[in-house]
mmCIF file of C-alpha atoms in Angstrom:
data_model
loop_
_atom_site.group_PDB
_atom_site.id
_atom_site.type_symbol
_atom_site.label_atom_id
_atom_site.label_comp_id
_atom_site.label_asym_id
_atom_site.label_seq_id
_atom_site.Cartn_x
_atom_site.Cartn_y
_atom_site.Cartn_z
ATOM 1 C CA MET A 1357 71.931 106.365 78.416
ATOM 2 C CA ASN A 1358 74.142 109.168 79.497
ATOM 3 C CA ARG A 1359 78.294 108.729 78.930
ATOM 4 C CA LEU A 1360 80.027 108.262 82.230
ATOM 5 C CA ALA A 1361 80.739 111.776 83.417
ATOM 6 C CA HIS A 1362 84.877 111.554 83.573
ATOM 7 C CA HIS A 1363 84.355 110.848 79.785
ATOM 8 C CA GLN A 1364 82.893 114.053 79.615
ATOM 9 C CA GLY A 1365 86.228 115.917 81.849
ATOM 10 C CA ILE A 1366 88.381 113.958 79.009
ATOM 11 C CA HIS A 1367 86.239 115.654 75.860
ATOM 12 C CA LYS A 1368 87.124 119.104 78.338
ATOM 13 C CA PHE A 1369 90.742 118.720 77.837
ATOM 14 C CA PHE A 1370 90.783 117.378 74.588
ATOM 15 C CA PHE A 1371 88.598 120.681 73.627
ATOM 16 C CA THR A 1372 91.168 122.936 75.170
ATOM 17 C CA LEU A 1373 93.850 121.221 72.938
ATOM 18 C CA GLY A 1374 92.061 122.009 70.178
ATOM 19 C CA LEU A 1375 92.501 118.072 69.440
ATOM 20 C CA THR A 1376 88.630 118.542 68.576
ATOM 21 C CA LEU A 1377 88.907 120.392 65.497
ATOM 22 C CA GLN A 1378 91.873 118.680 64.443
ATOM 23 C CA LEU A 1379 90.346 114.510 64.853
ATOM 24 C CA SER A 1380 87.685 112.408 63.694
ATOM 25 C CA LYS A 1381 84.761 112.380 66.282
ATOM 26 C CA PRO A 1382 85.617 108.260 66.123
ATOM 27 C CA VAL A 1383 88.760 108.895 66.666
ATOM 28 C CA ILE A 1384 88.681 111.405 70.148
ATOM 29 C CA LYS A 1385 85.508 108.342 71.266
ATOM 30 C CA HIS A 1386 88.337 105.816 70.928
ATOM 31 C CA LEU A 1387 91.127 108.315 72.471
ATOM 32 C CA ILE A 1388 88.573 109.172 75.078
ATOM 33 C CA HIS A 1389 88.097 105.361 76.101
ATOM 34 C CA ILE A 1390 92.072 104.733 76.265
ATOM 35 C CA VAL A 1391 92.711 107.872 78.244
ATOM 36 C CA ASP A 1392 90.109 105.786 80.981
ATOM 37 C CA ALA A 1393 91.129 102.898 80.910
ATOM 38 C CA LEU A 1394 95.274 103.709 80.984
ATOM 39 C CA THR A 1395 94.566 105.894 84.334
ATOM 40 C CA THR A 1396 92.354 103.577 85.995
ATOM 41 C CA LYS A 1397 93.866 101.350 88.611
ATOM 42 C CA GLY A 1398 94.836 97.980 87.708
ATOM 43 C CA PHE A 1399 95.667 98.068 83.704
ATOM 44 C CA SER A 1400 98.390 96.760 82.408
ATOM 45 C CA GLY A 1401 98.781 97.785 78.761
ATOM 46 C CA THR A 1402 96.871 94.896 77.370
ATOM 47 C CA LEU A 1403 93.937 95.798 74.544
ATOM 48 C CA THR A 1404 91.756 94.125 76.455
ATOM 49 C CA ASP A 1405 92.056 95.845 79.556
ATOM 50 C CA ILE A 1406 91.446 99.009 77.416
ATOM 51 C CA HIS A 1407 88.260 97.402 76.237
ATOM 52 C CA TYR A 1408 87.655 96.116 79.480
ATOM 53 C CA TRP A 1409 88.274 98.995 81.682
ATOM 54 C CA SER A 1410 87.004 101.784 79.941
ATOM 55 C CA PHE A 1411 83.450 100.539 78.941
ATOM 56 C CA HIS A 1412 84.161 100.332 75.540
ATOM 57 C CA PRO A 1413 81.155 99.653 73.252
ATOM 58 C CA ASN A 1414 83.034 98.780 70.403
ATOM 59 C CA HIS A 1415 84.376 95.600 69.629
ATOM 60 C CA ARG A 1416 88.043 94.556 71.060
ATOM 61 C CA THR A 1417 89.428 94.226 67.210
ATOM 62 C CA THR A 1418 88.275 98.116 66.550
ATOM 63 C CA LEU A 1419 90.655 99.029 68.966
ATOM 64 C CA SER A 1420 93.907 96.944 67.527
ATOM 65 C CA HIS A 1421 92.517 98.784 63.898
ATOM 66 C CA PHE A 1422 92.967 102.337 65.753
ATOM 67 C CA PHE A 1423 96.411 101.554 66.622
ATOM 68 C CA THR A 1424 97.269 99.759 63.751
ATOM 69 C CA LYS A 1425 95.680 101.003 60.671
ATOM 70 C CA SER A 1426 93.393 103.975 61.251
ATOM 71 C CA PRO A 1427 94.061 106.880 59.001
ATOM 72 C CA TRP A 1428 94.759 109.482 62.254
ATOM 73 C CA ASN A 1429 97.672 111.437 63.034
ATOM 74 C CA GLU A 1430 99.880 110.935 66.319
ATOM 75 C CA GLU A 1431 101.887 113.674 65.212
ATOM 76 C CA ARG A 1432 99.137 116.184 64.630
ATOM 77 C CA LEU A 1433 98.469 115.020 68.245
ATOM 78 C CA LEU A 1434 101.930 115.496 70.009
ATOM 79 C CA GLY A 1435 102.102 118.996 68.183
ATOM 80 C CA LYS A 1436 98.558 120.336 69.945
ATOM 81 C CA LEU A 1437 99.695 118.805 73.376
ATOM 82 C CA GLN A 1438 103.236 120.296 73.138
ATOM 83 C CA GLU A 1439 101.533 123.949 72.370
ATOM 84 C CA TRP A 1440 99.396 123.488 75.442
ATOM 85 C CA ILE A 1441 102.360 122.081 77.828
ATOM 86 C CA LEU A 1442 105.319 125.261 76.622
ATOM 87 C CA SER A 1443 102.495 127.836 77.247
ATOM 88 C CA GLN A 1444 101.482 126.286 80.760
ATOM 89 C CA VAL A 1445 105.272 126.104 82.276
ATOM 90 C CA GLU A 1446 106.182 129.206 80.484
ATOM 91 C CA ARG A 1447 103.687 130.770 82.393
ATOM 92 C CA LEU A 1448 104.423 129.422 85.510
ATOM 93 C CA ALA A 1449 108.003 130.197 85.105
ATOM 94 C CA LYS A 1450 106.928 133.816 84.495
ATOM 95 C CA ARG A 1451 104.617 134.293 86.971
ATOM 96 C CA LYS A 1452 107.099 132.847 89.743
ATOM 97 C CA ASN A 1453 110.115 133.974 87.766
ATOM 98 C CA GLN A 1454 112.052 131.163 87.793
ATOM 99 C CA PRO A 1455 114.044 129.503 84.914
ATOM 100 C CA LEU A 1456 112.745 126.705 82.758
ATOM 101 C CA PHE A 1457 114.322 123.245 82.931
ATOM 102 C CA VAL A 1458 114.401 120.308 79.538
ATOM 103 C CA SER A 1459 115.774 117.381 80.859
ATOM 104 C CA ILE A 1460 117.034 114.968 78.512
ATOM 105 C CA ASP A 1461 117.413 110.706 79.099
ATOM 106 C CA ASP A 1462 116.735 107.448 77.785
ATOM 107 C CA THR A 1463 114.641 104.622 78.972
ATOM 108 C CA ILE A 1464 114.302 101.020 78.052
ATOM 109 C CA CYS A 1465 110.713 99.673 77.392
ATOM 110 C CA GLN A 1466 111.913 95.456 78.075
ATOM 111 C CA LYS A 1467 110.278 93.055 76.414
ATOM 112 C CA THR A 1468 110.720 89.597 76.044
ATOM 113 C CA LYS A 1469 112.885 87.416 73.121
ATOM 114 C CA PRO A 1470 110.966 85.924 70.974
ATOM 115 C CA SER A 1471 111.568 82.461 70.355
ATOM 116 C CA SER A 1472 113.155 81.967 66.555
ATOM 117 C CA ARG A 1473 110.031 80.142 65.667
ATOM 118 C CA ALA A 1474 107.692 83.537 66.792
ATOM 119 C CA ALA A 1475 105.650 84.072 63.644
ATOM 120 C CA HIS A 1476 105.139 87.968 64.912
ATOM 121 C CA ALA A 1477 107.505 89.573 67.056
ATOM 122 C CA ILE A 1478 107.367 93.124 68.075
ATOM 123 C CA GLN A 1479 109.010 95.080 65.602
ATOM 124 C CA GLY A 1480 111.996 97.796 66.424
ATOM 125 C CA CYS A 1481 113.204 95.471 69.022
ATOM 126 C CA ASP A 1482 116.858 95.199 69.567
ATOM 127 C CA TRP A 1483 119.722 94.476 72.482
ATOM 128 C CA HIS A 1484 120.141 97.979 74.367
ATOM 129 C CA TYR A 1485 122.939 98.124 77.436
ATOM 130 C CA SER A 1486 120.725 98.837 80.721
ATOM 131 C CA HIS A 1487 122.281 100.665 83.395
ATOM 132 C CA LYS A 1488 119.935 99.787 85.160
ATOM 133 C CA ASP A 1489 120.240 95.899 85.277
ATOM 134 C CA HIS A 1490 124.117 96.197 84.090
ATOM 135 C CA GLN A 1491 123.548 94.065 81.193
ATOM 136 C CA SER A 1492 122.102 93.839 77.640
ATOM 137 C CA VAL A 1493 117.884 93.878 77.431
ATOM 138 C CA TRP A 1494 115.571 93.165 74.856
ATOM 139 C CA GLY A 1495 113.444 95.751 74.134
ATOM 140 C CA HIS A 1496 112.727 99.373 72.689
ATOM 141 C CA SER A 1497 115.282 102.215 73.643
ATOM 142 C CA LEU A 1498 113.363 105.968 73.687
ATOM 143 C CA VAL A 1499 114.873 109.058 74.168
ATOM 144 C CA TRP A 1500 112.724 111.642 75.793
ATOM 145 C CA LEU A 1501 112.353 114.990 77.156
ATOM 146 C CA MET A 1502 110.879 116.732 80.261
ATOM 147 C CA VAL A 1503 109.582 120.309 80.134
ATOM 148 C CA HIS A 1504 109.752 121.587 83.875
ATOM 149 C CA THR A 1505 109.391 124.447 86.778
ATOM 150 C CA PHE A 1506 110.765 124.086 90.313
ATOM 151 C CA THR A 1507 106.837 123.184 90.495
ATOM 152 C CA GLN A 1508 105.509 121.333 87.274
ATOM 153 C CA ALA A 1509 106.512 118.758 85.400
ATOM 154 C CA PHE A 1510 105.641 117.230 81.772
ATOM 155 C CA PRO A 1511 106.616 114.971 79.636
ATOM 156 C CA PHE A 1512 107.224 116.529 76.079
ATOM 157 C CA ALA A 1513 108.621 114.758 73.924
ATOM 158 C CA PHE A 1514 109.670 110.917 72.618
ATOM 159 C CA ARG A 1515 112.143 108.912 70.042
ATOM 160 C CA LEU A 1516 112.518 105.437 68.967
ATOM 161 C CA TYR A 1517 116.338 104.990 69.189
ATOM 162 C CA ASP A 1518 116.647 102.512 66.302
ATOM 163 C CA LYS A 1519 120.281 101.107 65.663
ATOM 164 C CA LYS A 1520 120.205 99.898 62.153
ATOM 165 C CA ALA A 1521 118.292 103.922 61.199
ATOM 166 C CA GLY A 1522 122.188 105.221 61.643
ATOM 167 C CA LYS A 1523 120.622 108.031 64.143
ATOM 168 C CA SER A 1524 122.464 108.313 67.463
ATOM 169 C CA LYS A 1525 120.499 109.093 70.951
ATOM 170 C CA ILE A 1526 122.374 112.475 70.501
ATOM 171 C CA ASP A 1527 120.874 113.344 67.324
ATOM 172 C CA LEU A 1528 116.850 112.421 68.626
ATOM 173 C CA ALA A 1529 117.794 114.272 71.626
ATOM 174 C CA ILE A 1530 118.838 117.442 69.072
ATOM 175 C CA GLU A 1531 115.763 116.989 66.663
ATOM 176 C CA MET A 1532 113.401 117.092 69.509
ATOM 177 C CA LEU A 1533 115.419 120.215 71.026
ATOM 178 C CA SER A 1534 114.564 121.814 67.896
ATOM 179 C CA SER A 1535 110.813 121.318 68.311
ATOM 180 C CA LEU A 1536 111.076 123.610 71.417
ATOM 181 C CA LYS A 1537 110.030 126.434 70.424
ATOM 182 C CA VAL A 1538 110.655 128.563 73.818
ATOM 183 C CA LYS A 1539 110.094 132.240 73.920
ATOM 184 C CA ARG A 1540 112.772 132.779 76.354
ATOM 185 C CA ALA A 1541 111.349 135.246 78.469
ATOM 186 C CA GLN A 1542 113.094 132.882 80.394
ATOM 187 C CA PRO A 1543 116.475 131.067 80.836
ATOM 188 C CA VAL A 1544 116.732 127.640 80.003
ATOM 189 C CA TYR A 1545 118.653 125.218 81.156
ATOM 190 C CA VAL A 1546 119.139 121.463 79.476
ATOM 191 C CA LEU A 1547 119.897 119.110 82.282
ATOM 192 C CA MET A 1548 121.077 115.823 80.678
ATOM 193 C CA ASP A 1549 123.575 112.308 82.724
ATOM 194 C CA SER A 1550 127.191 112.063 81.788
ATOM 195 C CA TRP A 1551 125.445 110.495 78.441
ATOM 196 C CA TYR A 1552 124.436 113.217 76.859
ATOM 197 C CA PRO A 1553 126.962 116.299 77.009
ATOM 198 C CA SER A 1554 128.496 115.596 74.090
ATOM 199 C CA LYS A 1555 130.063 118.886 71.514
ATOM 200 C CA LYS A 1556 127.349 118.308 68.962
ATOM 201 C CA LEU A 1557 124.844 118.310 72.018
ATOM 202 C CA ILE A 1558 125.769 121.140 74.190
ATOM 203 C CA GLU A 1559 126.201 123.507 70.235
ATOM 204 C CA ALA A 1560 122.341 122.538 69.232
ATOM 205 C CA CYS A 1561 121.624 123.717 72.933
ATOM 206 C CA LEU A 1562 123.804 126.895 73.089
ATOM 207 C CA LYS A 1563 122.662 127.651 69.136
ATOM 208 C CA GLN A 1564 119.382 127.736 70.400
ATOM 209 C CA GLY A 1565 119.501 130.047 73.197
ATOM 210 C CA PHE A 1566 119.572 127.247 75.920
ATOM 211 C CA HIS A 1567 122.191 126.657 78.791
ATOM 212 C CA VAL A 1568 123.770 123.309 79.696
ATOM 213 C CA ILE A 1569 124.349 121.710 83.056
ATOM 214 C CA ALA A 1570 125.262 118.093 83.185
ATOM 215 C CA MET A 1571 127.410 115.609 84.943
ATOM 216 C CA LEU A 1572 130.573 115.001 82.878
ATOM 217 C CA LYS A 1573 132.486 111.648 83.205
ATOM 218 C CA THR A 1574 135.276 112.401 85.401
ATOM 219 C CA ASN A 1575 137.983 111.511 82.509
ATOM 220 C CA ARG A 1576 136.225 114.701 80.511
ATOM 221 C CA ILE A 1577 140.004 117.034 79.676
ATOM 222 C CA LEU A 1578 140.295 120.334 81.700
ATOM 223 C CA TYR A 1579 143.029 122.893 80.713
ATOM 224 C CA PRO A 1580 144.116 124.390 84.325
ATOM 225 C CA LYS A 1581 146.270 126.639 82.945
ATOM 226 C CA GLY A 1582 145.970 125.518 79.425
ATOM 227 C CA ILE A 1583 147.631 121.998 80.286
ATOM 228 C CA ALA A 1584 145.425 119.490 79.450
ATOM 229 C CA ILE A 1585 144.185 116.930 81.923
ATOM 230 C CA GLN A 1586 141.236 114.711 83.096
ATOM 231 C CA ALA A 1587 139.520 115.582 85.820
ATOM 232 C CA LYS A 1588 140.276 112.976 87.914
ATOM 233 C CA GLN A 1589 143.684 113.097 87.761
ATOM 234 C CA PHE A 1590 142.853 117.200 88.561
ATOM 235 C CA ALA A 1591 140.992 116.449 91.334
ATOM 236 C CA ARG A 1592 144.468 115.156 93.152
ATOM 237 C CA TYR A 1593 145.932 118.246 93.788
ATOM 238 C CA ILE A 1594 142.733 119.730 95.143
ATOM 239 C CA GLU A 1595 142.975 119.337 98.916
ATOM 240 C CA SER A 1596 139.954 120.052 101.119
ATOM 241 C CA LYS A 1597 141.045 123.168 102.363
ATOM 242 C CA ASP A 1598 140.763 124.503 98.688
ATOM 243 C CA THR A 1599 136.952 123.644 98.862
ATOM 244 C CA ARG A 1600 133.895 125.129 99.972
ATOM 245 C CA LEU A 1601 131.070 124.070 101.612
ATOM 246 C CA VAL A 1602 127.712 123.785 99.801
ATOM 247 C CA THR A 1603 124.200 122.553 101.381
ATOM 248 C CA VAL A 1604 121.468 121.213 98.250
ATOM 249 C CA GLY A 1605 118.451 120.346 99.926
ATOM 250 C CA GLN A 1606 119.592 117.471 102.496
ATOM 251 C CA GLU A 1607 122.795 117.280 101.110
ATOM 252 C CA ARG A 1608 126.351 118.665 101.918
ATOM 253 C CA TYR A 1609 129.167 119.095 99.999
ATOM 254 C CA ARG A 1610 132.737 119.845 99.246
ATOM 255 C CA VAL A 1611 132.872 121.643 96.036
ATOM 256 C CA TYR A 1612 136.118 123.239 93.627
ATOM 257 C CA ARG A 1613 134.847 126.036 91.145
ATOM 258 C CA TYR A 1614 137.180 125.479 87.873
ATOM 259 C CA GLU A 1615 136.523 128.122 84.802
ATOM 260 C CA GLY A 1616 138.158 127.004 82.227
ATOM 261 C CA ALA A 1617 138.019 125.685 78.443
ATOM 262 C CA ILE A 1618 137.339 121.871 78.996
ATOM 263 C CA HIS A 1619 137.279 119.610 75.515
ATOM 264 C CA GLY A 1620 134.553 120.640 72.837
ATOM 265 C CA LEU A 1621 134.026 124.320 74.906
ATOM 266 C CA ASP A 1622 136.257 127.150 75.281
ATOM 267 C CA ASP A 1623 134.499 128.631 78.285
ATOM 268 C CA ALA A 1624 132.671 126.671 80.907
ATOM 269 C CA VAL A 1625 132.317 126.297 84.628
ATOM 270 C CA VAL A 1626 132.878 122.749 86.041
ATOM 271 C CA LEU A 1627 132.266 121.883 90.208
ATOM 272 C CA LEU A 1628 133.957 119.171 91.040
ATOM 273 C CA ALA A 1629 132.424 118.126 93.931
ATOM 274 C CA TRP A 1630 132.362 115.192 97.235
ATOM 275 C CA LYS A 1631 129.700 114.449 99.622
ATOM 276 C CA ALA A 1632 131.095 115.993 102.420
ATOM 277 C CA ASP A 1633 130.627 112.754 104.278
ATOM 278 C CA GLN A 1634 133.017 110.847 101.806
ATOM 279 C CA PRO A 1635 136.811 111.352 101.528
ATOM 280 C CA MET A 1636 138.075 113.510 98.438
ATOM 281 C CA ALA A 1637 138.752 110.285 96.287
ATOM 282 C CA PRO A 1638 138.253 109.875 92.829
ATOM 283 C CA GLU A 1639 136.109 107.033 93.078
ATOM 284 C CA HIS A 1640 133.509 109.677 94.934
ATOM 285 C CA LEU A 1641 134.336 112.914 92.364
ATOM 286 C CA HIS A 1642 131.155 114.349 90.846
ATOM 287 C CA CYS A 1643 132.004 116.958 87.999
ATOM 288 C CA ILE A 1644 129.362 118.930 86.853
ATOM 289 C CA LEU A 1645 129.321 121.388 84.296
ATOM 290 C CA SER A 1646 127.621 124.748 83.679
ATOM 291 C CA THR A 1647 127.759 127.041 80.262
ATOM 292 C CA ASP A 1648 126.250 129.803 82.124
ATOM 293 C CA ARG A 1649 128.996 131.474 84.087
ATOM 294 C CA GLU A 1650 126.871 133.909 86.226
ATOM 295 C CA LEU A 1651 125.124 130.694 88.381
ATOM 296 C CA GLY A 1652 126.419 130.227 91.809
ATOM 297 C CA ASP A 1653 128.065 126.636 92.711
ATOM 298 C CA GLU A 1654 124.489 126.486 94.888
ATOM 299 C CA ASP A 1655 121.870 126.916 91.731
ATOM 300 C CA ILE A 1656 124.535 124.584 89.320
ATOM 301 C CA LEU A 1657 123.916 121.585 91.798
ATOM 302 C CA ARG A 1658 120.139 122.931 93.057
ATOM 303 C CA TYR A 1659 119.392 122.888 89.204
ATOM 304 C CA TYR A 1660 120.827 120.036 88.164
ATOM 305 C CA ALA A 1661 119.155 118.052 90.891
ATOM 306 C CA GLN A 1662 115.787 118.583 89.158
ATOM 307 C CA ARG A 1663 116.932 116.350 86.450
ATOM 308 C CA TRP A 1664 115.399 114.129 88.901
ATOM 309 C CA THR A 1665 112.307 114.455 87.694
ATOM 310 C CA ILE A 1666 112.196 112.630 84.473
ATOM 311 C CA GLU A 1667 113.620 109.501 86.702
ATOM 312 C CA CYS A 1668 110.619 109.688 88.977
ATOM 313 C CA PHE A 1669 108.760 109.622 85.394
ATOM 314 C CA PHE A 1670 109.958 107.026 83.776
ATOM 315 C CA ARG A 1671 109.000 104.783 87.140
ATOM 316 C CA GLN A 1672 105.521 106.244 87.409
ATOM 317 C CA ALA A 1673 104.953 105.621 83.730
ATOM 318 C CA LYS A 1674 106.079 102.518 83.624
ATOM 319 C CA ASP A 1675 104.434 101.267 87.313
ATOM 320 C CA GLN A 1676 101.270 103.655 87.104
ATOM 321 C CA LEU A 1677 100.319 103.859 83.290
ATOM 322 C CA LYS A 1678 102.179 100.971 81.642
ATOM 323 C CA LEU A 1679 104.744 102.735 79.223
ATOM 324 C CA ASP A 1680 105.786 99.259 78.922
ATOM 325 C CA GLY A 1681 103.283 96.955 79.266
ATOM 326 C CA TYR A 1682 102.189 96.968 75.303
ATOM 327 C CA ARG A 1683 101.701 93.853 73.389
ATOM 328 C CA VAL A 1684 100.857 95.700 69.954
ATOM 329 C CA ARG A 1685 103.381 94.621 67.766
ATOM 330 C CA HIS A 1686 103.536 96.843 64.647
ATOM 331 C CA ILE A 1687 106.106 99.347 65.088
ATOM 332 C CA ARG A 1688 103.186 102.629 63.959
ATOM 333 C CA ALA A 1689 100.774 100.913 66.509
ATOM 334 C CA VAL A 1690 103.887 100.980 69.448
ATOM 335 C CA LYS A 1691 104.618 104.516 68.916
ATOM 336 C CA ARG A 1692 100.610 105.674 69.344
ATOM 337 C CA TYR A 1693 100.309 103.315 72.083
ATOM 338 C CA TRP A 1694 103.313 105.406 73.544
ATOM 339 C CA ALA A 1695 101.396 108.614 72.364
ATOM 340 C CA VAL A 1696 98.562 107.811 74.567
ATOM 341 C CA VAL A 1697 100.666 107.404 77.308
ATOM 342 C CA LEU A 1698 101.710 110.453 76.952
ATOM 343 C CA LEU A 1699 98.480 112.551 76.784
ATOM 344 C CA ALA A 1700 97.050 110.486 80.000
ATOM 345 C CA CYS A 1701 100.195 111.547 82.099
ATOM 346 C CA VAL A 1702 99.778 115.376 81.004
ATOM 347 C CA TYR A 1703 96.042 114.745 81.065
ATOM 348 C CA SER A 1704 96.193 113.517 84.731
ATOM 349 C CA ILE A 1705 98.782 116.103 85.704
ATOM 350 C CA ALA A 1706 96.471 119.456 83.919
ATOM 351 C CA GLU A 1707 93.631 117.649 86.126
ATOM 352 C CA SER A 1708 95.873 117.660 89.465
ATOM 353 C CA ARG A 1709 97.604 120.708 88.422
ATOM 354 C CA GLN A 1710 100.436 118.710 91.112
ATOM 355 C CA ASN A 1711 102.341 115.578 89.194
ATOM 356 C CA LEU A 1712 101.640 112.258 88.429
ATOM 357 C CA SER A 1713 100.648 110.518 91.099
ATOM 358 C CA THR A 1714 98.815 113.355 92.350
ATOM 359 C CA GLY A 1715 96.593 113.254 89.073
ATOM 360 C CA LEU A 1716 96.207 109.502 88.734
ATOM 361 C CA GLU A 1717 94.470 109.129 92.193
ATOM 362 C CA LEU A 1718 92.066 112.310 91.374
ATOM 363 C CA LEU A 1719 90.795 110.827 88.520
ATOM 364 C CA ARG A 1720 90.648 107.397 90.284
ATOM 365 C CA SER A 1721 88.309 108.184 92.572
ATOM 366 C CA ARG A 1722 86.536 110.474 89.754
ATOM 367 C CA LYS A 1723 86.075 107.242 87.854
ATOM 368 C CA ASP A 1724 84.339 105.020 91.003
ATOM 369 C CA HIS A 1725 82.288 108.184 91.882
ATOM 370 C CA SER A 1726 81.048 108.524 88.201
ATOM 371 C CA VAL A 1727 80.622 104.556 87.733
ATOM 372 C CA VAL A 1728 78.467 105.177 91.298
ATOM 373 C CA GLU A 1729 76.533 107.992 89.540
ATOM 374 C CA PHE A 1730 75.558 106.191 86.548
ATOM 375 C CA ILE A 1731 74.478 103.144 88.562
ATOM 376 C CA TYR A 1732 72.463 105.476 90.201
ATOM 377 C CA ASP A 1733 70.474 107.267 87.516
ATOM 378 C CA ALA A 1734 70.105 104.081 85.330
ATOM 379 C CA ALA A 1735 68.326 103.036 88.450
ATOM 380 C CA LYS A 1736 65.872 106.234 88.906
ATOM 381 C CA GLN A 1737 65.177 105.710 85.270
ATOM 382 C CA ASP A 1738 64.006 101.992 85.551
ATOM 383 C CA ILE A 1739 66.792 101.131 83.209
ATOM 384 C CA PRO A 1740 67.116 97.225 83.573
ATOM 385 C CA ILE A 1741 69.485 95.810 85.663
ATOM 386 C CA ASP A 1742 70.835 93.373 82.657
ATOM 387 C CA VAL A 1743 71.624 96.308 80.849
ATOM 388 C CA ILE A 1744 73.276 98.079 82.941
ATOM 389 C CA LYS A 1745 75.750 95.333 83.791
ATOM 390 C CA LYS A 1746 76.034 95.317 79.743
ATOM 391 C CA GLN A 1747 76.905 98.315 80.103
ATOM 392 C CA LEU A 1748 79.278 97.981 82.937
ATOM 393 C CA HIS A 1749 80.839 94.849 81.604
ATOM 394 C CA VAL A 1750 79.995 92.741 84.126
ATOM 395 C CA ALA A 1751 77.003 90.983 82.223
#
């Protein structure tokens, strides 16, 4: 019986990526079924679900083997994906004469802490402080890198933060940035929240020819007229008449522009900003750094607002693609699971040419149609109903 039509769509995408030459036929077949299952509504992250939702013909244990032991190279898969993503965003940025953005952030895939008696705990988990929950939670901490323009965003790379391995999140971010081989026809801005802009990471960005736009902690040292002072102390001397009103999207801000040295950088712009409807008190102060001194205040704030893209990605990847839903235990299997989520995510975005949620809606409606057509074709060929049911796992 013919393959479901939407499986052909996934195969075509793999072909475009150049994966069909890199990976064996059985591996490609597994990946098609897995991407299909991940993008199905109701998917929960388990192997049983992958088996069920993708009408997978083989026994479920072959899936577990595929994630844990099968000799395929997920790094090669990610490498091909990254080449394709970069060609897409570079083309877009060039066509619209816009900058390229790279966002760095981390997220926690929370897991239940196993009891001391658990024979098989998920490998690589640890206690990580969650800013969202204001407490430590058990799970995997992942540092992600996204590449985007104003209109299109793709998750690009991830690294597992392992406290025992001795690499900091900053080190992992630098590692991923070094794999970003951009032609640099357009300016590149690396966006990050206040946890990341260390001297080491900023220098790594500048060395690659990238600019940095980042939120700074308000205790960062500035040097107005050569005097060292924390940004929040300095802000006490700023009056509303020293600021200018800047509108970004729906928000208005009072902005004071500082140009000069900051701790760890000789020459930068720091915007000291307050929402226009809030008092200019230290607790309402935001400090935004830009290493590009040519940018105007509006652009610095507008570009920084693009960092929201990665927050949305985390939420959608967990809600819709079950980025944190896995139950595989072996660390290799867990990393492969994330690689496949990344693949499914990029496929969804590529198919809709918009964003993840639009892509998933499109794929889900396609799948519904495809199943109906499959049944219709089978009935026309007088295939017994039991055979059809078996194929669609309703037997």
